[in-house]
Coordinates of C-alpha atoms in Angstrom, one line a residue:
Chain G
M285 CA 141.5 90.1 87.1
L286 CA 141.7 92.2 83.9
K287 CA 141.4 90.3 80.6
C288 CA 143.4 91.1 77.6
N289 CA 140.5 92.4 75.6
E290 CA 139.5 94.7 78.6
V291 CA 143.2 95.9 78.8
S292 CA 143.2 96.8 75.1
Q293 CA 139.9 98.6 75.6
L294 CA 141.1 100.6 78.5
I295 CA 144.3 101.6 76.7
A296 CA 142.9 102.4 73.3
S297 CA 139.9 104.4 74.5
G298 CA 142.1 106.5 76.8
E299 CA 140.1 105.3 79.8
A300 CA 143.4 103.9 81.3
E301 CA 144.4 107.5 82.0
N302 CA 141.5 108.1 84.4
L303 CA 141.4 104.9 86.4
S304 CA 140.8 104.3 90.3
W305 CA 144.2 103.4 92.1
M306 CA 143.1 99.8 92.3
K307 CA 142.3 99.5 88.8
R308 CA 145.5 101.1 87.8
M309 CA 147.3 98.6 89.8
E310 CA 145.4 95.7 88.2
L311 CA 146.2 97.2 84.7
R312 CA 150.1 97.6 85.6
L313 CA 150.2 94.0 87.0
H314 CA 148.5 92.7 84.0
L315 CA 151.0 94.5 81.6
M316 CA 153.9 93.3 83.8
M317 CA 152.8 89.8 83.2
C318 CA 151.4 89.7 79.7
Q319 CA 154.0 90.4 76.8
H320 CA 151.2 90.6 74.2
C321 CA 149.5 93.4 75.9
R322 CA 152.7 95.1 76.6
R323 CA 153.5 95.0 73.0
Y324 CA 150.0 96.2 72.2
A325 CA 150.5 99.3 74.5
D326 CA 153.9 99.9 73.2
Q327 CA 152.5 99.9 69.4
L328 CA 149.8 102.4 70.5
K329 CA 152.4 104.7 72.0
T330 CA 154.6 104.4 68.9
L331 CA 151.6 105.4 66.8
G332 CA 151.3 108.6 68.8
S333 CA 154.9 109.5 68.4
L334 CA 154.7 108.6 64.4
A335 CA 151.6 110.7 63.9
R336 CA 153.4 113.8 65.7
K337 CA 156.4 113.2 63.4
A338 CA 154.4 112.8 60.4
F339 CA 152.4 116.0 60.8
E340 CA 155.2 118.2 62.2
S341 CA 155.4 121.6 60.6
S342 CA 158.1 121.7 57.9
A343 CA 160.0 124.6 56.6
E344 CA 157.7 124.5 53.5
D345 CA 154.6 125.0 55.9
V346 CA 155.8 128.2 57.1
A347 CA 155.5 129.7 53.7
I348 CA 152.1 128.3 53.2
L349 CA 151.0 129.6 56.7
T350 CA 152.3 133.1 55.9
R351 CA 150.4 133.1 52.7
L352 CA 147.3 131.8 54.2
E353 CA 147.4 134.3 57.0
E354 CA 147.6 137.2 54.2
K355 CA 144.6 135.7 52.4
I356 CA 142.5 135.5 55.5
V357 CA 143.3 139.0 56.7
Q358 CA 142.7 140.4 53.0
E359 CA 139.4 138.6 52.8
C360 CA 138.1 139.7 56.2
F361 CA 139.6 143.0 56.8
D362 CA 141.0 144.7 53.7
H363 CA 137.8 144.3 51.6
P364 CA 134.8 144.3 53.7
S365 CA 132.2 143.1 51.3
G366 CA 129.4 142.2 53.6
K367 CA 128.8 138.8 51.8
G368 CA 127.8 136.6 54.6
N369 CA 128.6 133.0 54.1
A370 CA 128.5 132.3 57.8
G371 CA 127.7 128.8 59.0
Chain X
M86 CA 161.7 123.2 71.1
M87 CA 158.5 121.2 71.7
C88 CA 158.8 122.3 75.4
A89 CA 159.0 126.0 74.7
D90 CA 156.1 125.8 72.2
K91 CA 154.0 124.4 74.8
M92 CA 154.8 126.9 77.3
N93 CA 154.0 129.6 75.0
N94 CA 150.9 127.8 73.9
D95 CA 149.7 127.5 77.4
K96 CA 150.2 131.3 78.2
E97 CA 148.6 132.3 75.0
R98 CA 145.7 129.9 75.9
A99 CA 145.0 131.6 79.1
A100 CA 145.2 135.0 77.6
F101 CA 142.7 134.2 75.0
A102 CA 140.2 132.9 77.7
D103 CA 140.3 136.4 79.6
P104 CA 136.8 137.9 79.5
G105 CA 138.3 141.1 78.4
F106 CA 139.7 139.3 75.3
V107 CA 136.6 137.3 74.7
A108 CA 134.6 140.6 74.6
R109 CA 137.1 142.0 72.0
I110 CA 136.3 138.9 69.9
Q111 CA 132.6 139.4 70.1
S112 CA 132.9 143.0 69.1
R113 CA 135.1 141.9 66.0
D114 CA 138.0 143.8 67.2
E115 CA 140.4 143.4 64.2
Q116 CA 143.6 143.2 66.4
A117 CA 142.1 140.5 68.7
L118 CA 140.8 138.5 65.7
R119 CA 144.2 138.7 63.9
A120 CA 145.9 137.6 67.0
V121 CA 143.7 134.5 67.0
V122 CA 144.5 133.8 63.4
R123 CA 148.2 134.0 64.1
A124 CA 148.1 131.9 67.2
Y125 CA 146.0 129.0 65.7
L126 CA 146.7 129.0 62.1
N127 CA 149.4 126.4 62.3
Q128 CA 147.4 124.0 64.6
I129 CA 144.3 124.2 62.4
F130 CA 146.2 123.7 59.3
R131 CA 148.1 120.7 60.9
A132 CA 144.9 119.1 62.0
A133 CA 143.2 119.6 58.5
R134 CA 146.1 117.7 57.0
G135 CA 146.0 115.2 59.9
A136 CA 142.4 114.5 59.0
G137 CA 143.4 113.2 55.8
L138 CA 143.3 116.5 53.4
N139 CA 146.1 117.0 50.9
T140 CA 148.0 120.4 51.4
E141 CA 145.8 122.2 48.9
Q142 CA 142.6 121.1 50.4
A143 CA 144.0 121.6 53.9
E144 CA 144.8 125.3 52.9
D145 CA 141.4 125.9 51.7
V146 CA 139.5 124.5 54.6
T147 CA 141.8 126.3 57.0
Q148 CA 141.1 129.6 55.2
N149 CA 137.3 128.8 55.2
T150 CA 137.5 128.1 59.0
F151 CA 139.1 131.3 60.0
V152 CA 136.9 133.4 57.5
T153 CA 133.8 131.8 59.2
F154 CA 135.2 132.3 62.6
I155 CA 135.8 136.0 61.9
E156 CA 132.4 136.5 60.3
T157 CA 130.6 134.8 63.1
A158 CA 132.8 136.1 65.9
H159 CA 129.9 138.1 67.4
R160 CA 128.2 134.8 68.4
F161 CA 131.2 133.5 70.4
E162 CA 130.3 133.5 74.0
G163 CA 133.6 132.3 75.4
R164 CA 131.8 129.3 77.1
S165 CA 134.5 127.2 75.5
H166 CA 138.0 128.3 74.6
V167 CA 138.4 130.1 71.2
R168 CA 140.6 127.2 70.0
T169 CA 137.8 124.6 70.8
W170 CA 135.5 126.8 68.7
L171 CA 138.1 126.8 65.9
F172 CA 138.3 123.1 66.1
G173 CA 134.7 122.8 66.0
I174 CA 134.2 124.9 62.9
L175 CA 137.0 122.9 61.2
Y176 CA 135.4 119.6 62.0
R177 CA 132.0 120.6 60.6
K178 CA 133.7 121.9 57.4
I179 CA 135.7 118.7 56.7
A180 CA 132.7 116.5 57.7
E181 CA 130.4 118.6 55.3
E182 CA 132.9 118.2 52.4
R183 CA 133.5 114.6 52.9
R184 CA 129.8 114.0 53.1
Q185 CA 129.4 115.7 49.8
A186 CA 132.2 113.7 48.3
Q187 CA 130.4 110.7 49.8
R188 CA 133.5 109.3 51.5
E189 CA 131.9 109.5 54.9
G190 CA 130.0 106.6 56.4
R191 CA 131.7 103.5 54.8
T192 CA 131.5 100.5 56.9
D193 CA 133.8 100.5 59.8
D194 CA 134.7 96.9 60.6
I195 CA 137.4 97.4 63.2
L196 CA 135.1 96.2 66.1
E197 CA 134.8 92.8 64.2
I198 CA 138.5 92.7 63.6
M199 CA 139.2 93.3 67.2
E200 CA 136.8 90.7 68.3
Q201 CA 138.5 88.2 66.2
R202 CA 141.8 88.8 67.8
F203 CA 140.7 87.6 71.0
K204 CA 139.5 84.1 72.3
T205 CA 136.1 83.9 74.0
D206 CA 137.7 84.0 77.4
G207 CA 139.2 87.4 76.6
Y208 CA 142.7 86.5 76.1
W209 CA 144.5 87.0 72.8
L210 CA 143.9 84.5 70.1
R211 CA 146.0 86.5 67.6
P212 CA 148.4 88.6 69.6
P213 CA 150.1 91.8 68.2
R214 CA 153.0 91.0 65.9
E215 CA 156.3 92.7 66.2
A216 CA 156.4 95.4 63.5
N217 CA 159.3 97.3 62.1
L218 CA 158.1 101.0 61.9
D219 CA 161.5 102.7 61.4
L220 CA 160.4 105.1 58.5
E221 CA 161.2 108.2 57.0
D222 CA 158.9 111.1 57.9
A223 CA 157.5 111.4 54.4
E224 CA 156.7 107.7 54.4
I225 CA 155.2 107.8 57.8
R226 CA 152.8 110.6 56.7
Q227 CA 151.8 108.7 53.5
L228 CA 151.2 105.5 55.5
I229 CA 149.2 107.2 58.2
E230 CA 147.1 109.0 55.5
D231 CA 146.5 105.6 53.8
C232 CA 145.8 103.9 57.1
L233 CA 143.2 106.4 57.9
Q234 CA 141.2 106.1 54.7
T235 CA 138.5 104.1 56.2
T236 CA 138.0 106.3 59.4
S237 CA 135.5 109.0 59.8
T238 CA 136.3 112.6 60.2
Q239 CA 135.3 112.4 63.8
Q240 CA 137.7 109.7 64.6
R241 CA 140.7 111.3 62.6
L242 CA 140.3 114.6 64.4
A243 CA 140.0 112.9 67.7
F244 CA 143.1 111.1 67.1
V245 CA 145.0 114.3 65.7
M246 CA 143.8 116.5 68.4
R247 CA 144.8 114.0 71.1
E248 CA 148.1 112.6 69.8
V249 CA 149.5 115.5 67.7
E250 CA 148.1 118.6 69.4
G251 CA 147.8 117.1 72.8
V252 CA 144.4 118.6 73.5
E253 CA 142.5 117.6 76.6
S254 CA 139.6 115.3 76.4
K255 CA 137.0 118.0 77.5
E256 CA 138.0 120.2 74.7
I257 CA 137.9 117.6 72.1
C258 CA 134.3 116.5 73.2
N259 CA 133.3 120.1 73.0
A260 CA 134.9 120.6 69.4
L261 CA 133.5 117.3 68.0
D262 CA 130.3 117.5 70.0
V263 CA 130.6 114.1 71.6
S264 CA 130.2 112.7 75.1
V265 CA 133.4 111.4 77.0
T266 CA 132.2 107.8 76.3
N267 CA 131.9 108.5 72.6
L268 CA 135.4 110.0 72.6
G269 CA 136.5 106.7 74.1
V270 CA 134.8 104.8 71.2
L271 CA 136.3 107.0 68.6
L272 CA 139.7 106.8 69.9
Y273 CA 139.4 102.9 70.4
R274 CA 138.4 102.7 66.7
V275 CA 141.0 105.0 65.1
R276 CA 143.9 103.7 67.2
N277 CA 142.9 100.0 66.5
R278 CA 142.5 100.7 62.9
L279 CA 146.0 102.4 62.7
R280 CA 147.6 99.7 64.6
E281 CA 146.1 96.9 62.5
C282 CA 147.2 98.8 59.4
L283 CA 150.6 99.6 60.5
E284 CA 151.3 96.2 62.0
K285 CA 150.4 94.5 58.6
W286 CA 152.9 97.0 56.9
G287 CA 155.5 96.6 59.4
V288 CA 155.4 92.9 59.4
K289 CA 155.5 92.6 55.7
R290 CA 158.4 94.9 55.7

């Protein structure tokens, strides 16, 4: 029987996605019975969607990206200077 | 729109893994290199910002990442995907900068915090509290950035690559040069750190 701290470990580390069938059932059963862990799991999921929303590209980014692309192309192809700052 | 994006990305990813294309990268074929820039500029820039850089810093490090990529393209062997290679360069650049600014390596007490949330029998002592996270986009970004202050570059990029870019574990491991087990530890720490922080914020509100 999984304990709450084990459940949080499986979910937060991502191990929950690669469990054996048996373990997966254990996890599902635990979540069915434990509202705390259910809330924990929900909050981690919310975190993901918040992050996606937060870092979604905005209209303003399009201008930045266009400018960046020009700068990179100019630095690398238009003016081959041979100054190697690799690494 | 997310779906169409993903489909295009998948097709593009496959085309870039083609041995013929890899050979063109190695020979520093301009058209091939420019195609890579165009394809991944957005993702690398977004990841740089997700890693906690402001817009200006993110622009700089993105530019440096691609310039380094182009200058060292002859060393690219195609053993990992070109996107993985780019994420790897980005990671090393950000880590290097943060080390210089001495912001890396602050003590990370999230494991202790988590330990205190459970009783010795493994069940919750202080269970997660209900938190209201109904926020405006700009607020979310600021909040996430604030919450990520004490996390390492590796943790942040692991989180952003996984949650925002939907990159598979194997590719994240390659880019950040960590084992699968290490990646689990990184994600465990950064997700709990964020959850603790957002919970505090959402309850207060």
